[in-house]
mmCIF file with all atom_site columns, C-alpha atoms in Angstrom:
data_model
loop_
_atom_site.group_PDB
_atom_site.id
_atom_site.type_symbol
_atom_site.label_atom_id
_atom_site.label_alt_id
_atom_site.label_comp_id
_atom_site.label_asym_id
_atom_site.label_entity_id
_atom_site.label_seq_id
_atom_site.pdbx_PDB_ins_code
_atom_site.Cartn_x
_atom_site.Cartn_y
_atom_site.Cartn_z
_atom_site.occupancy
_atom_site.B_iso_or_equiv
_atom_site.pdbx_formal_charge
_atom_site.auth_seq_id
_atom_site.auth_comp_id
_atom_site.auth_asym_id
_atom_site.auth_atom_id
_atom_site.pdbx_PDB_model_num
ATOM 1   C CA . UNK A 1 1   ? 16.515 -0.841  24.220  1.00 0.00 ? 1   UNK A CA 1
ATOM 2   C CA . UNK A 1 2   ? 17.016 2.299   21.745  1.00 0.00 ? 2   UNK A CA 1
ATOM 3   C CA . UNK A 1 3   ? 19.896 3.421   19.984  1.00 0.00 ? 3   UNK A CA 1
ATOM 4   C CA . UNK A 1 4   ? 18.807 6.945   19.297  1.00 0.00 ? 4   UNK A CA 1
ATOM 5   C CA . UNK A 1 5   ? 22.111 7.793   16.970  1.00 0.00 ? 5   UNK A CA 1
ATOM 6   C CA . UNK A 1 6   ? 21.267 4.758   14.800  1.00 0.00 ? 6   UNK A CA 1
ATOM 7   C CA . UNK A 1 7   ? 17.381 5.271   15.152  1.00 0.00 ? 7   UNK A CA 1
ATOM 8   C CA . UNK A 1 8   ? 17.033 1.231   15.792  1.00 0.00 ? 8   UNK A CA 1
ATOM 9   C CA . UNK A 1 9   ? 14.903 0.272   18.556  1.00 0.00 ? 9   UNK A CA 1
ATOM 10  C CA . UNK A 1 10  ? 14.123 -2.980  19.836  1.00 0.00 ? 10  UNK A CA 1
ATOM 11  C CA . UNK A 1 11  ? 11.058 -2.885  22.707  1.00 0.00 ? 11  UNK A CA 1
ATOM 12  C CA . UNK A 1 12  ? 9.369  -6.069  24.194  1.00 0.00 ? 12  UNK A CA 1
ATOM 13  C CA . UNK A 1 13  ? 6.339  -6.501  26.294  1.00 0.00 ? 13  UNK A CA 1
ATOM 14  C CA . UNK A 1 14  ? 4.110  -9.074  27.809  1.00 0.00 ? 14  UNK A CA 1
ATOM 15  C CA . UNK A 1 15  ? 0.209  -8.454  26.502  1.00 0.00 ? 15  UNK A CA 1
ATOM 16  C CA . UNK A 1 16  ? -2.040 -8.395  30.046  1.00 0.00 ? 16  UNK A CA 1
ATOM 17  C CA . UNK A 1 17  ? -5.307 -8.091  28.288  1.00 0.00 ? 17  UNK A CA 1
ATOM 18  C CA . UNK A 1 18  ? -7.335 -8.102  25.584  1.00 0.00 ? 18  UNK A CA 1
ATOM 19  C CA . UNK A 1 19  ? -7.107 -4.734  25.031  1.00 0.00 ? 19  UNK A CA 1
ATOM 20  C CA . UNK A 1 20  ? -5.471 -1.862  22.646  1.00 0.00 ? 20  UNK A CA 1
ATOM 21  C CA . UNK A 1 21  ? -1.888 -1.040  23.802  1.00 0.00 ? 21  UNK A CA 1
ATOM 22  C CA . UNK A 1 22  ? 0.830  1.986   23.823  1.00 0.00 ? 22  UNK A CA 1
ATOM 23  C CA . UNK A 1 23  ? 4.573  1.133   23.798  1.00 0.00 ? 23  UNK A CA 1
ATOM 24  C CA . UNK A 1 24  ? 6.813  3.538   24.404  1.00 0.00 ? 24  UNK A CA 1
ATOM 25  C CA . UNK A 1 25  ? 9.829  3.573   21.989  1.00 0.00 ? 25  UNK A CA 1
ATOM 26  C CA . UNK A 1 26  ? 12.565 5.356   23.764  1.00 0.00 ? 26  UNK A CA 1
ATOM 27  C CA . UNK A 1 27  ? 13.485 6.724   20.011  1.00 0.00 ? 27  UNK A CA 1
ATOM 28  C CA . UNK A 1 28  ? 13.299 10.091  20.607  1.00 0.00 ? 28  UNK A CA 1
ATOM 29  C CA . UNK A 1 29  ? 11.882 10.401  17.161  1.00 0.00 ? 29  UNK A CA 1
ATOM 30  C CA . UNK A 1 30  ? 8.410  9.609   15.391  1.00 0.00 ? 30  UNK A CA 1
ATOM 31  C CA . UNK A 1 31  ? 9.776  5.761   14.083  1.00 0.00 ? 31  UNK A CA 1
ATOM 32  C CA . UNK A 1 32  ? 8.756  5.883   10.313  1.00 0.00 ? 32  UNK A CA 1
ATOM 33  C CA . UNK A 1 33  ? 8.731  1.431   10.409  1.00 0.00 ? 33  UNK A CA 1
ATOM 34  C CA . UNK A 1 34  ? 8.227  -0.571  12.542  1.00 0.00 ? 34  UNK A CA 1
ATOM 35  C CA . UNK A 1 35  ? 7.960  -4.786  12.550  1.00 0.00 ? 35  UNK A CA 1
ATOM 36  C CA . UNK A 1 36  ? 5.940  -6.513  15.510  1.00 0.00 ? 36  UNK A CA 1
ATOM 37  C CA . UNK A 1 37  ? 5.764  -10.479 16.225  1.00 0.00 ? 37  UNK A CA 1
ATOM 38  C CA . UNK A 1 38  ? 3.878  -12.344 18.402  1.00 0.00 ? 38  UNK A CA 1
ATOM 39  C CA . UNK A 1 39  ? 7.114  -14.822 19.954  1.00 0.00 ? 39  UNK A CA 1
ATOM 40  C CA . UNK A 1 40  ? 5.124  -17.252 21.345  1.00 0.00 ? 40  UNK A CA 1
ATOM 41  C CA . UNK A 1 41  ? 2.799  -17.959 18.237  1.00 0.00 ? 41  UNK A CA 1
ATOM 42  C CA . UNK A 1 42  ? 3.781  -18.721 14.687  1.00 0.00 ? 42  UNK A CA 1
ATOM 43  C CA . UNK A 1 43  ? 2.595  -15.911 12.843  1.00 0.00 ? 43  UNK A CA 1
ATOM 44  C CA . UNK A 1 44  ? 4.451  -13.210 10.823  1.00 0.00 ? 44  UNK A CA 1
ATOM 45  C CA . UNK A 1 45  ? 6.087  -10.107 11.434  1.00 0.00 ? 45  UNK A CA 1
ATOM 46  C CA . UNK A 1 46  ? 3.480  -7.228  10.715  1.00 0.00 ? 46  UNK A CA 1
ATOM 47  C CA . UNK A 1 47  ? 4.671  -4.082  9.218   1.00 0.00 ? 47  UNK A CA 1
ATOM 48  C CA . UNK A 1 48  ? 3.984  -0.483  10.363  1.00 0.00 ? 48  UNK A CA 1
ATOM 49  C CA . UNK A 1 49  ? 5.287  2.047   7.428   1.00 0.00 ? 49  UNK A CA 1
ATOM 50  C CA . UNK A 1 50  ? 4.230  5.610   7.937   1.00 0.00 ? 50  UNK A CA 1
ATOM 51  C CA . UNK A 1 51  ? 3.491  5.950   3.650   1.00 0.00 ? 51  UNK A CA 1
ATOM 52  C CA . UNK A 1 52  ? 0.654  2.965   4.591   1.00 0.00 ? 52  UNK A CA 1
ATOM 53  C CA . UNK A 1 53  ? -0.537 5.039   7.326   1.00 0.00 ? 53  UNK A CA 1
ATOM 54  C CA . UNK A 1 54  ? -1.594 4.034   10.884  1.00 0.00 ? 54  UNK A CA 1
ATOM 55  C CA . UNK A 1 55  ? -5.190 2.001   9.313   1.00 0.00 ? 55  UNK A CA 1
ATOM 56  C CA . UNK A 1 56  ? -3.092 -0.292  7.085   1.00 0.00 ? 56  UNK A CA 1
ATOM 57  C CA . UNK A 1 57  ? -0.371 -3.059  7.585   1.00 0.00 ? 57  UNK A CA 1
ATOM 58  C CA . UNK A 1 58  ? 1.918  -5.245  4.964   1.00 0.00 ? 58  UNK A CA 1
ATOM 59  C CA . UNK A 1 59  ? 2.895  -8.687  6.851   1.00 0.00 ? 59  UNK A CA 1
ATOM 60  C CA . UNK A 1 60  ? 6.689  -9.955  6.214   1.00 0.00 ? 60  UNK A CA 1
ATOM 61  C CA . UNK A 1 61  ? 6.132  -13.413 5.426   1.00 0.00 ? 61  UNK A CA 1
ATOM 62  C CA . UNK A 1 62  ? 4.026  -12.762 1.925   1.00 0.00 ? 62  UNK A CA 1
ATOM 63  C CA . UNK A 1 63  ? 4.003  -10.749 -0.708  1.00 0.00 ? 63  UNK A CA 1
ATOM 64  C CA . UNK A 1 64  ? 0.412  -9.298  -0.341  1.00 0.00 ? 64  UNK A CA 1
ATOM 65  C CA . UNK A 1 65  ? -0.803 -5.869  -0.763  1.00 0.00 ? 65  UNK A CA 1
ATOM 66  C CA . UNK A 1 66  ? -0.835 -3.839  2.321   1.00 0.00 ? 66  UNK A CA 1
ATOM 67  C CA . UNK A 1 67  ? -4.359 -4.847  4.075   1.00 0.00 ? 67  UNK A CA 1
ATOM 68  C CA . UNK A 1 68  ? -6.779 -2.379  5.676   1.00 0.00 ? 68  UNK A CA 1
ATOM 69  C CA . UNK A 1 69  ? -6.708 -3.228  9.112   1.00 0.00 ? 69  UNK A CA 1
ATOM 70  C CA . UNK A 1 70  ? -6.896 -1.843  12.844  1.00 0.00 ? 70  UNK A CA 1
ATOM 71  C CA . UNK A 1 71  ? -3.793 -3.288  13.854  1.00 0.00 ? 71  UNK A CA 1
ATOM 72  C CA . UNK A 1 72  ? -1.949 0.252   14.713  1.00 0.00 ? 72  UNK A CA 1
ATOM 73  C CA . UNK A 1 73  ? -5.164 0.848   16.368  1.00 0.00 ? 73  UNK A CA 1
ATOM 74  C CA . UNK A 1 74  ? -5.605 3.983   13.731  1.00 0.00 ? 74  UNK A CA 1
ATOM 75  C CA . UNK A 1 75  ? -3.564 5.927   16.125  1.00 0.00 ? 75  UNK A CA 1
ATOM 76  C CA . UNK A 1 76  ? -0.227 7.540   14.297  1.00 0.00 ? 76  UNK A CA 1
ATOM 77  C CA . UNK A 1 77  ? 3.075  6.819   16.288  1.00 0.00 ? 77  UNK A CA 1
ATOM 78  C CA . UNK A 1 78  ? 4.778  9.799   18.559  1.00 0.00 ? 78  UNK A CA 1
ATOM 79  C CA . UNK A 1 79  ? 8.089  10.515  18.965  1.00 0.00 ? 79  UNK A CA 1
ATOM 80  C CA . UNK A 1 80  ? 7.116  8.762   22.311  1.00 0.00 ? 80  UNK A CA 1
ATOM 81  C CA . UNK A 1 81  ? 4.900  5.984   21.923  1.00 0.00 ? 81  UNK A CA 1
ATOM 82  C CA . UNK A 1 82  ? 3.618  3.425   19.329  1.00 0.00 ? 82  UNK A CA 1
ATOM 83  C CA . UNK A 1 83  ? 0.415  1.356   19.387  1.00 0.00 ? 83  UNK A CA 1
ATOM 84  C CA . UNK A 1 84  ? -1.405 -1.829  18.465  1.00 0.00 ? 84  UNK A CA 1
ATOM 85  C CA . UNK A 1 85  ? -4.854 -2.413  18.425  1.00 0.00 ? 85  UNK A CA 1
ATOM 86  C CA . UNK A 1 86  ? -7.061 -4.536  20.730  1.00 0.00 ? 86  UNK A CA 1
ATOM 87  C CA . UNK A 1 87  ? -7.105 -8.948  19.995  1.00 0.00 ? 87  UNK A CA 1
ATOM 88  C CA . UNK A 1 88  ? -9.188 -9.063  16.451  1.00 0.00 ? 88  UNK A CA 1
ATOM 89  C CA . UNK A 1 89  ? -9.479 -11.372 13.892  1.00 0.00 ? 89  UNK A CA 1
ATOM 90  C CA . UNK A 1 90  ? -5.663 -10.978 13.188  1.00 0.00 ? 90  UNK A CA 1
ATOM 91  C CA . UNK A 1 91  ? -3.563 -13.780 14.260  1.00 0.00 ? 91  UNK A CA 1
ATOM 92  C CA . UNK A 1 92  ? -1.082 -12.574 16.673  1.00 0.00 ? 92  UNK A CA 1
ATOM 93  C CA . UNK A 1 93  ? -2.970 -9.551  17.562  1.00 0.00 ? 93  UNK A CA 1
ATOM 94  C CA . UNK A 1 94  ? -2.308 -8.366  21.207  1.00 0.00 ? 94  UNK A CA 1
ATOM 95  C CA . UNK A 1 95  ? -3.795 -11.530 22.631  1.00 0.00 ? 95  UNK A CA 1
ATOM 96  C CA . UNK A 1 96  ? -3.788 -12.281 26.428  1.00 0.00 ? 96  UNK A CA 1
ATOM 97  C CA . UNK A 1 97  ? -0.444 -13.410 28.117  1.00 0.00 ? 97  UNK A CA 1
ATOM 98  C CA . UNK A 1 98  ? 1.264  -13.496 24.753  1.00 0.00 ? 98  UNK A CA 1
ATOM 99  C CA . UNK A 1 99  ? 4.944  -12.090 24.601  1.00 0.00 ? 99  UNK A CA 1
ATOM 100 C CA . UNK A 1 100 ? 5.497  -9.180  22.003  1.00 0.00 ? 100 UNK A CA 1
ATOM 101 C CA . UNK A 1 101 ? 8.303  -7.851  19.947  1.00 0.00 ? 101 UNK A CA 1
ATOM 102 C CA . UNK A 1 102 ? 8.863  -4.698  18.047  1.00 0.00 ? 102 UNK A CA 1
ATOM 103 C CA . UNK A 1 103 ? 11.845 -3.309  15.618  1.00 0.00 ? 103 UNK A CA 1
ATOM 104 C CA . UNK A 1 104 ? 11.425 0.027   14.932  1.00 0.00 ? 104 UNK A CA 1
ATOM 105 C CA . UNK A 1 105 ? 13.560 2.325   13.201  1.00 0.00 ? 105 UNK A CA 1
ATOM 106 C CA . UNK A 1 106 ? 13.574 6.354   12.568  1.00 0.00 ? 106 UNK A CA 1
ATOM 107 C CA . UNK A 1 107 ? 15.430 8.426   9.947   1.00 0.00 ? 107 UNK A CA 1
ATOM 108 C CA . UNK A 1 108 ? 18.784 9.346   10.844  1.00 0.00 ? 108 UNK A CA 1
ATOM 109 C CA . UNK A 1 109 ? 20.116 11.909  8.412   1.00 0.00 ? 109 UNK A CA 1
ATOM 110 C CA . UNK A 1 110 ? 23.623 10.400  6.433   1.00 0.00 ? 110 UNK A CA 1
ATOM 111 C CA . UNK A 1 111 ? 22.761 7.113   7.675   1.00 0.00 ? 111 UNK A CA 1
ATOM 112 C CA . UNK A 1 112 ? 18.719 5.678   6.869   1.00 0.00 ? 112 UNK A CA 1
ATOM 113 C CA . UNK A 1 113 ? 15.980 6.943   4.630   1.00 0.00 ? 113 UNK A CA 1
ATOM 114 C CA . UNK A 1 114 ? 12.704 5.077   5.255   1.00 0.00 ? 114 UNK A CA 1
ATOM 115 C CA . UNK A 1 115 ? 10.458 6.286   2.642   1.00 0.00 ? 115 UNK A CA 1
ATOM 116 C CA . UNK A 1 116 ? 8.556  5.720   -0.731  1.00 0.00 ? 116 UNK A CA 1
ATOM 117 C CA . UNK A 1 117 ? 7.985  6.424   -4.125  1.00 0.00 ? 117 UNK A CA 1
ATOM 118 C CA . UNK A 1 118 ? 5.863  5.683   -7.226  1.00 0.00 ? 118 UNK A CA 1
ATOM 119 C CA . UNK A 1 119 ? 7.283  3.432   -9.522  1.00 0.00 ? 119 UNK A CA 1
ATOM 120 C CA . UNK A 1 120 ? 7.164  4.981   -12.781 1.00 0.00 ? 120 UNK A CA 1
ATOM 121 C CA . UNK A 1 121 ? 7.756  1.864   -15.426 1.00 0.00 ? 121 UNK A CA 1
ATOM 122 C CA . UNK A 1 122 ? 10.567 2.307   -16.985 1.00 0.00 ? 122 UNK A CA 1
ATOM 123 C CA . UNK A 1 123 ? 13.972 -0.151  -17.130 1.00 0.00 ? 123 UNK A CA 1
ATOM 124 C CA . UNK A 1 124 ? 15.429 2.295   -14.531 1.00 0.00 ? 124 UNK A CA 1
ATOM 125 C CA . UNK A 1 125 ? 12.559 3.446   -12.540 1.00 0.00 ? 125 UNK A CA 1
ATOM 126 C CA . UNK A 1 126 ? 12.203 6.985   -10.717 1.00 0.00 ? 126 UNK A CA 1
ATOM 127 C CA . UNK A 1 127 ? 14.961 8.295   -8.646  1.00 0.00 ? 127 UNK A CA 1
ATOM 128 C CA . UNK A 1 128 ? 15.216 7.927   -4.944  1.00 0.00 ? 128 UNK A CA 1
ATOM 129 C CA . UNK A 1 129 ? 17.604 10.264  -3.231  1.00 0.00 ? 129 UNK A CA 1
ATOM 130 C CA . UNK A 1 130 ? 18.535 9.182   0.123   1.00 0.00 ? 130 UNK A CA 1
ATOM 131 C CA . UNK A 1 131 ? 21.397 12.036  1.147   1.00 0.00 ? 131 UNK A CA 1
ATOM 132 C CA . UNK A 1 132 ? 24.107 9.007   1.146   1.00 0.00 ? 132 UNK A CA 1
ATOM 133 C CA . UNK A 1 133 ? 25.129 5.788   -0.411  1.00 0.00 ? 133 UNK A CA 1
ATOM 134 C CA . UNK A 1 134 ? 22.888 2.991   0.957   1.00 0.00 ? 134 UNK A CA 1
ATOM 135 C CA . UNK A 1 135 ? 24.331 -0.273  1.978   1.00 0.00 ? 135 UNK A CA 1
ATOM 136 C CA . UNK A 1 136 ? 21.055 -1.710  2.108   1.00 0.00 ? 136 UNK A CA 1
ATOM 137 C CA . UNK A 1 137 ? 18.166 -1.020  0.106   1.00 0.00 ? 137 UNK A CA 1
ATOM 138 C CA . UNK A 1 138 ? 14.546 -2.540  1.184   1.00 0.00 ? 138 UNK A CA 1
ATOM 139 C CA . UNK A 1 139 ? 11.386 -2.194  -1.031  1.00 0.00 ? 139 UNK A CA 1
ATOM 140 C CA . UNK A 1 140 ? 8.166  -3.429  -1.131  1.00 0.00 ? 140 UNK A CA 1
ATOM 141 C CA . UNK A 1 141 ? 5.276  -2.872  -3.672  1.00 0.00 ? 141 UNK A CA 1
ATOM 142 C CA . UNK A 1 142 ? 2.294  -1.702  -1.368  1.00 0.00 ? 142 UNK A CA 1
ATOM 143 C CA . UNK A 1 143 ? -0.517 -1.666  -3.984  1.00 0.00 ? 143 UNK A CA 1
ATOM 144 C CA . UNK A 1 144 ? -0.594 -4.652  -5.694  1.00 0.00 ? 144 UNK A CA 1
ATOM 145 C CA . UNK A 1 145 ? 1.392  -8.521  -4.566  1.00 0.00 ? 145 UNK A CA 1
ATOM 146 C CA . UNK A 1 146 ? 5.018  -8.376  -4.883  1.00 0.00 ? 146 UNK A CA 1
ATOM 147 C CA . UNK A 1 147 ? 7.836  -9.741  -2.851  1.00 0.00 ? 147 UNK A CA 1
ATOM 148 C CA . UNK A 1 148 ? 9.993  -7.923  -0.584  1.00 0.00 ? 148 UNK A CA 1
ATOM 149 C CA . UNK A 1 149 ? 13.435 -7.358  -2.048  1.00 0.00 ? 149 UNK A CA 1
ATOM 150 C CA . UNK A 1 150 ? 16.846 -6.501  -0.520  1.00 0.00 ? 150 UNK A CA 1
ATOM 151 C CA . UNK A 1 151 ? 19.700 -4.937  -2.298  1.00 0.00 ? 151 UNK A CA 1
ATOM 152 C CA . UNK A 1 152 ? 22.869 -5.097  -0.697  1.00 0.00 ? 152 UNK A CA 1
ATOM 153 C CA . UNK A 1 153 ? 26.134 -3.380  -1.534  1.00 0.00 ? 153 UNK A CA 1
ATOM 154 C CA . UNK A 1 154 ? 28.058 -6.930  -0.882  1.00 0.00 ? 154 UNK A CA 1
ATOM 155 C CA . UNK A 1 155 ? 25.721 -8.654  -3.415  1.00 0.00 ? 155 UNK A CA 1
ATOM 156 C CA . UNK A 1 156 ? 26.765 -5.897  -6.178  1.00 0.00 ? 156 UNK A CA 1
ATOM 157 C CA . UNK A 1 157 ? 29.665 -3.480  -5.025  1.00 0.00 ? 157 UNK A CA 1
ATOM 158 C CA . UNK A 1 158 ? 27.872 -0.743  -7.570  1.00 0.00 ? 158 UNK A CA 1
ATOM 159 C CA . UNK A 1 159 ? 25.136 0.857   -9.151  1.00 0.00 ? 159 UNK A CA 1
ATOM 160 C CA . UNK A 1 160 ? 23.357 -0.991  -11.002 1.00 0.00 ? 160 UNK A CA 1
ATOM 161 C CA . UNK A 1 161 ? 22.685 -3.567  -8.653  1.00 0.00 ? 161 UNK A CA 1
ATOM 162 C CA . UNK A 1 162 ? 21.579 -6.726  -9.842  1.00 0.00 ? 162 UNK A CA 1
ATOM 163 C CA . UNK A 1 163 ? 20.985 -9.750  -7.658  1.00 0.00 ? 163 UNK A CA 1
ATOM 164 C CA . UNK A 1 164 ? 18.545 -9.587  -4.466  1.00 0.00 ? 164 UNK A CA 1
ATOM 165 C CA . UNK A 1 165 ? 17.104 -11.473 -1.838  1.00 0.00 ? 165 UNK A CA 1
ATOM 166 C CA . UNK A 1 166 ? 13.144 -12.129 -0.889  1.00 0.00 ? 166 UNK A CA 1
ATOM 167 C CA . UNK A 1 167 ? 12.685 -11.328 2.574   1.00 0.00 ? 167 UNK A CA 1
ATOM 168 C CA . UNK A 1 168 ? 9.149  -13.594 1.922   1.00 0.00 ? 168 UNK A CA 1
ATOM 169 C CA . UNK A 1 169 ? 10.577 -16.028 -0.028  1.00 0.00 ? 169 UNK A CA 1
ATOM 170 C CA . UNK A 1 170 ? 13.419 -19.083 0.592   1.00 0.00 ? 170 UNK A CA 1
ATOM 171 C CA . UNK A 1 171 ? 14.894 -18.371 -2.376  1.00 0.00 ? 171 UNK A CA 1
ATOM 172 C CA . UNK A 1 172 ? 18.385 -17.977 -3.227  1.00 0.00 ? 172 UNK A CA 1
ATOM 173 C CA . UNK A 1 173 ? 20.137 -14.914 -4.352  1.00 0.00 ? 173 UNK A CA 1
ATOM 174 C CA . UNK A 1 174 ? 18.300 -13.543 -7.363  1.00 0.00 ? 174 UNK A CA 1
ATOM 175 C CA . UNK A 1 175 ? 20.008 -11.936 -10.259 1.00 0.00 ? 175 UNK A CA 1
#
């Protein structure tokens, strides 16, 4: 199912082969992230972002640097379709008879910004405009190991915010 106003979609599919595969996304719009899970195998959530490009991938359950990989099967998604590669060394790759899962999201102006930016060392950092407030803000350091973290406008009601959770970690709320 796709929410095109929201640019959330969630797809599903059943893995017949062996074998690369294109999904089609019923977005509307070229999705900028995506997350796919094997459901019937316990591996993690692998992680399409179109600054990692379609020959890299970061996985959701660690904080590891993005990995140069096949999984997207090196083919950029469409404002169609989406793809994963052919069964590899990967756990949870496309294997035979295994259920799959995708979230995938596109920009909707006034509502998401998927993107990224170089971090620039100072307290504050570099400035990220996003065309609206954010009510959630995700980020992940691609380059080097670093956790996932999630701001949240519940956490801290306003700028700065402070405390924020590890999507890779069970840690509680960090300040």
């Amino acid at each position: 199912s796709a929410n095109t106003e929201s640019g959330f979609a969630i797809v599903r599919w059943d893995s017949a082969a062996n074998a690369a595969v294109t999904i089609d996304h019923k977005l509307g719009k070229v999705p900028k992230m995506y997350w796919v899970k094997a459901l019937d195998e316990a591996y993690g959530w692998y992680v399409y972002h179109e600054a990692a490009g379609n020959t890299h991938y970061l996985l959701l359950k660690d904080n590891n640097a993005r990995a140069d990989e096949a999984y997207w099967n090196d083919t950029t998604p469409t404002s169609t379709v989406f793809s994963v590669s052919s069964a590899s060394a990967l756990e949870g790759v496309n294997h035979t008879g295994k259920d799959f899962l995708a979230y995938l999201w596109a920009e909707v102006d006034g509502y998401s910004k998927i993107d990224d930016y170089v971090g620039n060392g100072n307290a504050d950092g570099p400035f990220v405009y996003c065309g609206f407030k954010p009510a959630m803000v995700i980020i992940k350091r691609t380059l080097a190991a670093e956790n996932w973290l999630v701001f949240n406008n519940k956490s801290d009601t306003h700028n700065p915010a402070g405390h924020y959770l590890m999507l890779d970690a069970p840690n509680a709320q960090n300040d």
